[in-house]
Amino acid sequence: MQFENILVEIHGKVGLVALNRPEVLNALNDRLMDELGQALLAFDADDDIHCMIVTGSDKAFAAGADIAAMADYSYMDAYKSNFIGRNWEQIRSVRKPVIAAVAGYALGGGCELAMMCDFIIAADTAKFGQPEIKLGIIPGAGGTQRLPRAISKSKAMDMCLTARMMDAQEAERAGLVSRIVPADKLREEALAAAQAIAAMSLPMVMMAKEAVNRAYETTLSEGMQFERRLFHSTFATEDQKEGMKAFLEKRLPAFKGI
Ligand code: CO8
């Protein structure tokens, strides 16, 4: 596939997408989001890819939606084109894990895009924020919804109302990011995490992702029931037999993904 706004690489079983509009700090326009969705869905459909990474540059993961592109939108432009809903939600339909590897700015739609991924590995240079309020708008791709679930209502209000940025340390303390790594090791660490995931049983990885995501969408008792059904189903797989046999035989498992 030919892309103009992203770079795509394959590292073994890991597919990596780097946002690539350096002249505007990876500002997210419609075309870029179409390409990102296409690349991730193609990886999702590829049996040889087990995990994905979305990353940016050293200076910016993404400095938000492209302000120049939307400055003149009317309400009807946004409504009729299903702005954001049309291509942003594609990322949520990816069933294999997607890691966000964030260095520099992750602002507005950039922070929201990182939160749409399954977890965030942050460089020590990362800065997160929802500065939309300064532009006379509010977040539109989950900033008011995913952020309170990730970091508490109080901190999410602070971020959305004052537009202040959160550095990597604060983001880790607040639970927005899973780990912080030195900026010059971001790619290496994200690839190591992705490769560790890719070595597991793919259906188990997909089920674990589905179950954790369900925790956001439902009550505890419904979520527990959902988890138990999936857990019971794992005993129908060859990978469960292989994983437990390998442990007992003190060797590494050779998962087949069935
Ligand atoms: N959109 C378009 N262009 C941008 C954006 C952006 N979000 N961010 C930076 N740029 C451009 C600048 O205009 C500048 O271009 P030029 O060189 O032609 O003047 C270039 O990138 C470099 O930027 P700066 O010179 O400003 O770089 P600094 O290092 O001085 O500052 C900042 C970096 C602090 C990141 C600054 O660029 C900034 O504040 N950017 C805007 C951040 C922002 O407000 N983001 C929120 C956007 S709104 C949004 O995301 C709504 C989300 C809704 C869902 C998503 C729908 C798609």
mmCIF file of C-alpha atoms and ligand atoms in Angstrom:
data_model
loop_
_atom_site.group_PDB
_atom_site.id
_atom_site.type_symbol
_atom_site.label_atom_id
_atom_site.label_comp_id
_atom_site.label_asym_id
_atom_site.label_seq_id
_atom_site.Cartn_x
_atom_site.Cartn_y
_atom_site.Cartn_z
ATOM 1 C CA MET A 1 0.000 0.000 0.000
ATOM 2 C CA GLN A 2 1.164 3.551 -0.760
ATOM 3 C CA PHE A 3 0.813 6.081 2.046
ATOM 4 C CA GLU A 4 1.614 9.796 2.132
ATOM 5 C CA ASN A 5 1.198 10.615 5.805
ATOM 6 C CA ILE A 6 2.454 7.529 7.586
ATOM 7 C CA LEU A 7 5.460 5.222 7.401
ATOM 8 C CA VAL A 8 4.868 1.514 7.783
ATOM 9 C CA GLU A 9 7.453 -1.041 8.909
ATOM 10 C CA ILE A 10 7.348 -4.719 9.773
ATOM 11 C CA HIS A 11 9.623 -6.139 12.477
ATOM 12 C CA GLY A 12 9.038 -9.903 12.639
ATOM 13 C CA LYS A 13 5.469 -10.308 13.906
ATOM 14 C CA VAL A 14 5.152 -6.618 14.796
ATOM 15 C CA GLY A 15 3.677 -3.988 12.493
ATOM 16 C CA LEU A 16 4.780 -0.432 13.190
ATOM 17 C CA VAL A 17 3.077 2.730 11.936
ATOM 18 C CA ALA A 18 4.888 6.058 12.335
ATOM 19 C CA LEU A 19 2.796 9.200 11.846
ATOM 20 C CA ASN A 20 4.712 11.295 9.358
ATOM 21 C CA ARG A 21 3.735 14.938 8.879
ATOM 22 C CA PRO A 22 6.823 16.464 10.518
ATOM 23 C CA GLU A 23 6.184 19.971 9.173
ATOM 24 C CA VAL A 24 3.028 20.219 11.323
ATOM 25 C CA LEU A 25 4.092 18.065 14.275
ATOM 26 C CA ASN A 26 2.013 15.161 12.943
ATOM 27 C CA ALA A 27 -1.244 17.131 13.049
ATOM 28 C CA LEU A 28 -3.985 14.629 12.276
ATOM 29 C CA ASN A 29 -5.936 15.349 9.125
ATOM 30 C CA ASP A 30 -8.594 13.233 7.508
ATOM 31 C CA ARG A 31 -6.190 11.647 5.048
ATOM 32 C CA LEU A 32 -3.731 10.644 7.759
ATOM 33 C CA MET A 33 -6.507 9.080 9.827
ATOM 34 C CA ASP A 34 -7.769 7.177 6.766
ATOM 35 C CA GLU A 35 -4.260 5.860 6.136
ATOM 36 C CA LEU A 36 -3.712 4.938 9.782
ATOM 37 C CA GLY A 37 -7.004 3.033 9.862
ATOM 38 C CA GLN A 38 -6.167 1.236 6.600
ATOM 39 C CA ALA A 39 -2.673 0.254 7.789
ATOM 40 C CA LEU A 40 -3.856 -1.025 11.174
ATOM 41 C CA LEU A 41 -6.776 -2.967 9.706
ATOM 42 C CA ALA A 42 -4.437 -4.501 7.108
ATOM 43 C CA PHE A 43 -2.093 -5.616 9.908
ATOM 44 C CA ASP A 44 -5.105 -6.930 11.836
ATOM 45 C CA ALA A 45 -6.068 -9.077 8.859
ATOM 46 C CA ASP A 46 -2.506 -10.341 8.326
ATOM 47 C CA ASP A 47 -1.901 -13.709 10.028
ATOM 48 C CA ASP A 48 1.830 -12.981 10.237
ATOM 49 C CA ILE A 49 1.330 -9.846 12.380
ATOM 50 C CA HIS A 50 0.494 -10.340 16.057
ATOM 51 C CA CYS A 51 0.973 -6.882 17.568
ATOM 52 C CA MET A 52 1.141 -3.268 16.383
ATOM 53 C CA ILE A 53 2.821 -0.038 17.411
ATOM 54 C CA VAL A 54 1.693 3.494 16.601
ATOM 55 C CA THR A 55 4.374 6.117 17.082
ATOM 56 C CA GLY A 56 5.368 9.627 16.002
ATOM 57 C CA SER A 57 8.616 11.563 15.911
ATOM 58 C CA ASP A 58 10.992 12.622 18.689
ATOM 59 C CA LYS A 59 9.265 16.008 18.885
ATOM 60 C CA ALA A 60 5.644 14.969 18.550
ATOM 61 C CA PHE A 61 3.489 11.895 18.675
ATOM 62 C CA ALA A 62 0.786 14.219 17.312
ATOM 63 C CA ALA A 63 0.024 17.847 18.182
ATOM 64 C CA GLY A 64 -3.697 17.255 17.692
ATOM 65 C CA ALA A 65 -6.210 17.435 14.918
ATOM 66 C CA ASP A 66 -5.141 19.606 12.002
ATOM 67 C CA ILE A 67 -6.351 23.055 13.042
ATOM 68 C CA ALA A 68 -5.844 24.585 9.582
ATOM 69 C CA ALA A 69 -7.941 21.838 7.996
ATOM 70 C CA MET A 70 -10.923 22.323 10.317
ATOM 71 C CA ALA A 71 -10.772 26.055 11.057
ATOM 72 C CA ASP A 72 -13.502 26.883 8.517
ATOM 73 C CA TYR A 73 -15.774 23.898 9.155
ATOM 74 C CA SER A 74 -19.439 24.618 9.637
ATOM 75 C CA TYR A 75 -21.615 22.548 11.946
ATOM 76 C CA MET A 76 -23.078 20.826 8.872
ATOM 77 C CA ASP A 77 -19.597 20.071 7.461
ATOM 78 C CA ALA A 78 -18.725 18.329 10.717
ATOM 79 C CA TYR A 79 -22.089 16.617 11.128
ATOM 80 C CA LYS A 80 -22.615 15.417 7.567
ATOM 81 C CA SER A 81 -19.076 14.104 7.130
ATOM 82 C CA ASN A 82 -19.298 12.381 10.539
ATOM 83 C CA PHE A 83 -16.076 14.186 11.472
ATOM 84 C CA ILE A 84 -13.968 11.951 13.732
ATOM 85 C CA GLY A 85 -16.559 9.159 13.910
ATOM 86 C CA ARG A 86 -15.987 8.179 10.285
ATOM 87 C CA ASN A 87 -12.344 7.134 10.468
ATOM 88 C CA TRP A 88 -11.209 7.523 14.087
ATOM 89 C CA GLU A 89 -13.350 4.728 15.433
ATOM 90 C CA GLN A 90 -11.735 2.239 13.006
ATOM 91 C CA ILE A 91 -8.822 1.958 15.412
ATOM 92 C CA ARG A 92 -11.113 0.615 18.106
ATOM 93 C CA SER A 93 -12.157 -2.247 15.832
ATOM 94 C CA VAL A 94 -8.591 -3.603 15.627
ATOM 95 C CA ARG A 95 -8.631 -6.890 17.544
ATOM 96 C CA LYS A 96 -4.883 -7.417 17.973
ATOM 97 C CA PRO A 97 -3.003 -5.246 20.491
ATOM 98 C CA VAL A 98 -1.931 -1.742 19.515
ATOM 99 C CA ILE A 99 0.747 -0.005 21.592
ATOM 100 C CA ALA A 100 1.174 3.777 21.473
ATOM 101 C CA ALA A 101 4.851 4.772 21.723
ATOM 102 C CA VAL A 102 4.773 8.464 22.584
ATOM 103 C CA ALA A 103 7.624 10.992 22.540
ATOM 104 C CA GLY A 104 7.110 14.737 22.656
ATOM 105 C CA TYR A 105 3.668 16.277 22.252
ATOM 106 C CA ALA A 106 0.503 14.193 22.434
ATOM 107 C CA LEU A 107 -2.078 16.961 22.459
ATOM 108 C CA GLY A 108 -5.788 17.097 21.740
ATOM 109 C CA GLY A 109 -6.530 14.434 19.134
ATOM 110 C CA GLY A 110 -2.946 13.186 19.641
ATOM 111 C CA CYS A 111 -3.634 12.407 23.302
ATOM 112 C CA GLU A 112 -6.977 10.897 22.297
ATOM 113 C CA LEU A 113 -5.330 8.736 19.640
ATOM 114 C CA ALA A 114 -2.787 7.475 22.196
ATOM 115 C CA MET A 115 -5.672 6.650 24.552
ATOM 116 C CA MET A 116 -7.444 4.681 21.793
ATOM 117 C CA CYS A 117 -4.448 2.365 21.698
ATOM 118 C CA ASP A 118 -4.310 -0.464 24.229
ATOM 119 C CA PHE A 119 -1.516 0.972 26.318
ATOM 120 C CA ILE A 120 0.936 3.824 26.172
ATOM 121 C CA ILE A 121 4.709 3.600 26.525
ATOM 122 C CA ALA A 122 6.011 7.128 27.047
ATOM 123 C CA ALA A 123 9.443 8.582 26.417
ATOM 124 C CA ASP A 124 10.642 10.795 29.253
ATOM 125 C CA THR A 125 10.035 13.725 26.872
ATOM 126 C CA ALA A 126 6.323 12.998 26.424
ATOM 127 C CA LYS A 127 3.787 15.729 27.132
ATOM 128 C CA PHE A 128 0.072 15.019 27.202
ATOM 129 C CA GLY A 129 -2.718 17.572 27.060
ATOM 130 C CA GLN A 130 -6.245 18.420 25.948
ATOM 131 C CA PRO A 131 -5.797 22.058 24.926
ATOM 132 C CA GLU A 132 -8.969 22.264 22.779
ATOM 133 C CA ILE A 133 -10.588 24.725 25.166
ATOM 134 C CA LYS A 134 -7.995 27.314 24.114
ATOM 135 C CA LEU A 135 -9.261 26.976 20.524
ATOM 136 C CA GLY A 136 -12.874 27.549 21.492
ATOM 137 C CA ILE A 137 -13.855 23.866 21.168
ATOM 138 C CA ILE A 138 -13.907 20.823 23.422
ATOM 139 C CA PRO A 139 -12.235 17.425 22.914
ATOM 140 C CA GLY A 140 -14.042 15.361 20.292
ATOM 141 C CA ALA A 141 -12.369 11.956 20.164
ATOM 142 C CA GLY A 142 -12.609 10.776 23.755
ATOM 143 C CA GLY A 143 -10.727 13.382 25.791
ATOM 144 C CA THR A 144 -13.706 13.993 28.073
ATOM 145 C CA GLN A 145 -14.575 10.270 28.183
ATOM 146 C CA ARG A 146 -11.412 8.152 28.137
ATOM 147 C CA LEU A 147 -9.307 10.589 30.163
ATOM 148 C CA PRO A 148 -11.549 10.508 33.293
ATOM 149 C CA ARG A 149 -11.552 6.702 33.119
ATOM 150 C CA ALA A 150 -7.749 6.667 32.796
ATOM 151 C CA ILE A 151 -6.690 9.327 35.315
ATOM 152 C CA SER A 152 -9.714 10.242 37.527
ATOM 153 C CA LYS A 153 -12.350 12.900 37.118
ATOM 154 C CA SER A 154 -10.428 15.563 39.002
ATOM 155 C CA LYS A 155 -7.285 15.366 36.883
ATOM 156 C CA ALA A 156 -9.285 15.008 33.651
ATOM 157 C CA MET A 157 -11.275 18.144 34.527
ATOM 158 C CA ASP A 158 -8.043 19.969 35.289
ATOM 159 C CA MET A 159 -6.587 18.959 31.894
ATOM 160 C CA CYS A 160 -9.718 19.712 29.846
ATOM 161 C CA LEU A 161 -10.552 23.004 31.593
ATOM 162 C CA THR A 162 -7.114 24.587 32.076
ATOM 163 C CA ALA A 163 -5.465 23.084 28.951
ATOM 164 C CA ARG A 164 -2.291 22.461 30.934
ATOM 165 C CA MET A 165 0.127 19.753 29.843
ATOM 166 C CA MET A 166 1.089 16.725 31.882
ATOM 167 C CA ASP A 167 4.659 15.452 31.664
ATOM 168 C CA ALA A 168 5.573 11.771 31.415
ATOM 169 C CA GLN A 169 6.197 11.388 35.152
ATOM 170 C CA GLU A 170 2.813 12.829 36.095
ATOM 171 C CA ALA A 171 1.145 10.763 33.366
ATOM 172 C CA GLU A 172 2.669 7.600 34.777
ATOM 173 C CA ARG A 173 1.696 8.487 38.363
ATOM 174 C CA ALA A 174 -1.842 9.172 37.169
ATOM 175 C CA GLY A 175 -2.050 5.859 35.298
ATOM 176 C CA LEU A 176 -2.291 7.290 31.781
ATOM 177 C CA VAL A 177 0.898 5.577 30.647
ATOM 178 C CA SER A 178 2.089 2.107 31.562
ATOM 179 C CA ARG A 179 5.808 2.886 31.654
ATOM 180 C CA ILE A 180 8.381 5.588 30.915
ATOM 181 C CA VAL A 181 11.577 4.917 29.006
ATOM 182 C CA PRO A 182 14.494 7.143 27.953
ATOM 183 C CA ALA A 183 13.614 8.961 24.721
ATOM 184 C CA ASP A 184 16.447 7.372 22.751
ATOM 185 C CA LYS A 185 15.202 3.898 23.753
ATOM 186 C CA LEU A 186 11.512 4.426 22.954
ATOM 187 C CA ARG A 187 11.393 2.434 19.719
ATOM 188 C CA GLU A 188 13.573 -0.346 21.083
ATOM 189 C CA GLU A 189 11.464 -0.674 24.260
ATOM 190 C CA ALA A 190 8.163 -0.517 22.386
ATOM 191 C CA LEU A 191 9.388 -3.166 19.942
ATOM 192 C CA ALA A 192 10.580 -5.359 22.822
ATOM 193 C CA ALA A 193 7.160 -5.101 24.491
ATOM 194 C CA ALA A 194 5.387 -5.804 21.197
ATOM 195 C CA GLN A 195 7.644 -8.752 20.436
ATOM 196 C CA ALA A 196 7.023 -10.199 23.907
ATOM 197 C CA ILE A 197 3.273 -9.981 23.234
ATOM 198 C CA ALA A 198 3.728 -11.404 19.733
ATOM 199 C CA ALA A 199 5.400 -14.492 21.216
ATOM 200 C CA MET A 200 2.264 -15.354 23.215
ATOM 201 C CA SER A 201 -0.714 -17.274 21.880
ATOM 202 C CA LEU A 202 -2.473 -14.855 19.514
ATOM 203 C CA PRO A 203 -6.035 -15.906 20.389
ATOM 204 C CA MET A 204 -5.223 -15.558 24.115
ATOM 205 C CA VAL A 205 -3.780 -12.090 23.506
ATOM 206 C CA MET A 206 -6.914 -11.106 21.615
ATOM 207 C CA MET A 207 -9.185 -12.492 24.325
ATOM 208 C CA ALA A 208 -7.246 -10.711 27.073
ATOM 209 C CA LYS A 209 -7.540 -7.429 25.142
ATOM 210 C CA GLU A 210 -11.256 -7.961 24.622
ATOM 211 C CA ALA A 211 -11.814 -8.737 28.298
ATOM 212 C CA VAL A 212 -9.832 -5.749 29.611
ATOM 213 C CA ASN A 213 -11.671 -3.453 27.202
ATOM 214 C CA ARG A 214 -14.980 -4.859 28.409
ATOM 215 C CA ALA A 215 -14.111 -3.562 31.887
ATOM 216 C CA TYR A 216 -14.586 -0.039 30.532
ATOM 217 C CA GLU A 217 -17.957 -0.715 28.993
ATOM 218 C CA THR A 218 -19.904 -2.693 31.535
ATOM 219 C CA THR A 219 -20.664 -3.413 35.201
ATOM 220 C CA LEU A 220 -18.303 -5.489 37.346
ATOM 221 C CA SER A 221 -20.660 -8.477 37.541
ATOM 222 C CA GLU A 222 -21.259 -8.467 33.759
ATOM 223 C CA GLY A 223 -17.520 -8.079 33.167
ATOM 224 C CA MET A 224 -16.710 -10.963 35.523
ATOM 225 C CA GLN A 225 -19.231 -13.138 33.700
ATOM 226 C CA PHE A 226 -17.716 -12.152 30.329
ATOM 227 C CA GLU A 227 -14.204 -12.912 31.589
ATOM 228 C CA ARG A 228 -15.290 -16.302 32.952
ATOM 229 C CA ARG A 229 -16.889 -17.347 29.663
ATOM 230 C CA LEU A 230 -13.707 -16.449 27.782
ATOM 231 C CA PHE A 231 -11.552 -18.088 30.457
ATOM 232 C CA HIS A 232 -13.531 -21.351 30.208
ATOM 233 C CA SER A 233 -13.191 -21.245 26.415
ATOM 234 C CA THR A 234 -9.387 -21.138 26.661
ATOM 235 C CA PHE A 235 -9.501 -24.821 27.694
ATOM 236 C CA ALA A 236 -10.803 -25.641 24.210
ATOM 237 C CA THR A 237 -7.536 -24.511 22.619
ATOM 238 C CA GLU A 238 -4.348 -26.362 21.766
ATOM 239 C CA ASP A 239 -2.372 -23.394 23.053
ATOM 240 C CA GLN A 240 -3.695 -23.946 26.595
ATOM 241 C CA LYS A 241 -2.583 -27.604 26.458
ATOM 242 C CA GLU A 242 0.804 -26.585 25.055
ATOM 243 C CA GLY A 243 1.325 -23.690 27.513
ATOM 244 C CA MET A 244 0.657 -25.807 30.594
ATOM 245 C CA LYS A 245 2.529 -28.865 29.276
ATOM 246 C CA ALA A 246 5.556 -26.696 28.476
ATOM 247 C CA PHE A 247 5.522 -25.268 32.004
ATOM 248 C CA LEU A 248 5.409 -28.734 33.535
ATOM 249 C CA GLU A 249 8.169 -29.954 31.220
ATOM 250 C CA LYS A 250 10.275 -26.863 32.069
ATOM 251 C CA ARG A 251 10.566 -25.673 28.449
ATOM 252 C CA LEU A 252 9.326 -22.727 26.415
ATOM 253 C CA PRO A 253 5.889 -23.180 24.850
ATOM 254 C CA ALA A 254 5.500 -23.322 21.073
ATOM 255 C CA PHE A 255 2.119 -21.704 20.544
ATOM 256 C CA LYS A 256 0.335 -22.358 17.258
ATOM 257 C CA GLY A 257 -2.470 -19.862 17.701
ATOM 258 C CA ILE A 258 -5.154 -22.545 17.726
HETATM 259 N N1 CO8 B 1 -2.708 21.614 13.551
HETATM 260 C C1 CO8 B 1 -2.097 22.182 12.490
HETATM 261 N N2 CO8 B 1 -0.828 22.626 12.517
HETATM 262 C C2 CO8 B 1 -0.149 22.489 13.673
HETATM 263 C C3 CO8 B 1 -0.714 21.887 14.815
HETATM 264 C C4 CO8 B 1 -2.061 21.430 14.711
HETATM 265 N N3 CO8 B 1 -2.687 20.810 15.730
HETATM 266 N N4 CO8 B 1 0.201 21.889 15.807
HETATM 267 C C5 CO8 B 1 1.313 22.446 15.302
HETATM 268 N N5 CO8 B 1 1.109 22.816 14.021
HETATM 269 C C6 CO8 B 1 2.067 23.453 13.103
HETATM 270 C C7 CO8 B 1 2.305 24.905 13.464
HETATM 271 O O1 CO8 B 1 1.279 25.715 12.921
HETATM 272 C C8 CO8 B 1 3.657 25.155 12.855
HETATM 273 O O2 CO8 B 1 3.495 25.341 11.471
HETATM 274 P P1 CO8 B 1 4.346 26.540 10.736
HETATM 275 O O3 CO8 B 1 5.790 26.110 10.877
HETATM 276 O O4 CO8 B 1 3.859 26.512 9.332
HETATM 277 O O5 CO8 B 1 4.063 27.791 11.498
HETATM 278 C C9 CO8 B 1 4.361 23.815 13.028
HETATM 279 O O6 CO8 B 1 3.333 22.845 13.250
HETATM 280 C C10 CO8 B 1 5.286 23.792 14.241
HETATM 281 O O7 CO8 B 1 4.538 24.203 15.364
HETATM 282 P P2 CO8 B 1 5.016 25.400 16.336
HETATM 283 O O8 CO8 B 1 5.847 26.386 15.598
HETATM 284 O O9 CO8 B 1 3.806 25.907 17.036
HETATM 285 O O10 CO8 B 1 5.953 24.567 17.323
HETATM 286 P P3 CO8 B 1 6.294 24.908 18.840
HETATM 287 O O11 CO8 B 1 7.384 23.966 19.224
HETATM 288 O O12 CO8 B 1 6.513 26.355 19.023
HETATM 289 O O13 CO8 B 1 4.942 24.526 19.673
HETATM 290 C C11 CO8 B 1 3.020 23.156 20.240
HETATM 291 C C12 CO8 B 1 4.503 23.200 19.739
HETATM 292 C C13 CO8 B 1 2.962 23.617 21.701
HETATM 293 C C14 CO8 B 1 2.596 21.704 20.135
HETATM 294 C C15 CO8 B 1 2.166 24.073 19.361
HETATM 295 O O14 CO8 B 1 2.411 23.768 17.984
HETATM 296 C C16 CO8 B 1 0.676 23.921 19.611
HETATM 297 O O15 CO8 B 1 0.171 24.445 20.580
HETATM 298 N N6 CO8 B 1 -0.032 23.209 18.700
HETATM 299 C C17 CO8 B 1 -1.467 23.067 18.766
HETATM 300 C C18 CO8 B 1 -1.865 22.109 19.859
HETATM 301 C C19 CO8 B 1 -3.370 21.998 19.919
HETATM 302 O O16 CO8 B 1 -4.072 22.949 20.184
HETATM 303 N N7 CO8 B 1 -3.890 20.768 19.699
HETATM 304 C C20 CO8 B 1 -5.301 20.499 19.729
HETATM 305 C C21 CO8 B 1 -5.880 20.607 18.358
HETATM 306 S S1 CO8 B 1 -7.641 20.454 18.361
HETATM 307 C C22 CO8 B 1 -7.926 18.805 18.477
HETATM 308 O O17 CO8 B 1 -7.033 18.007 18.510
HETATM 309 C C23 CO8 B 1 -9.359 18.406 18.519
HETATM 310 C C24 CO8 B 1 -9.454 16.917 18.566
HETATM 311 C C25 CO8 B 1 -10.748 16.483 18.031
HETATM 312 C C26 CO8 B 1 -10.667 15.050 17.587
HETATM 313 C C27 CO8 B 1 -9.733 14.822 16.429
HETATM 314 C C28 CO8 B 1 -10.370 15.102 15.117
HETATM 315 C C29 CO8 B 1 -9.437 14.832 13.914
#
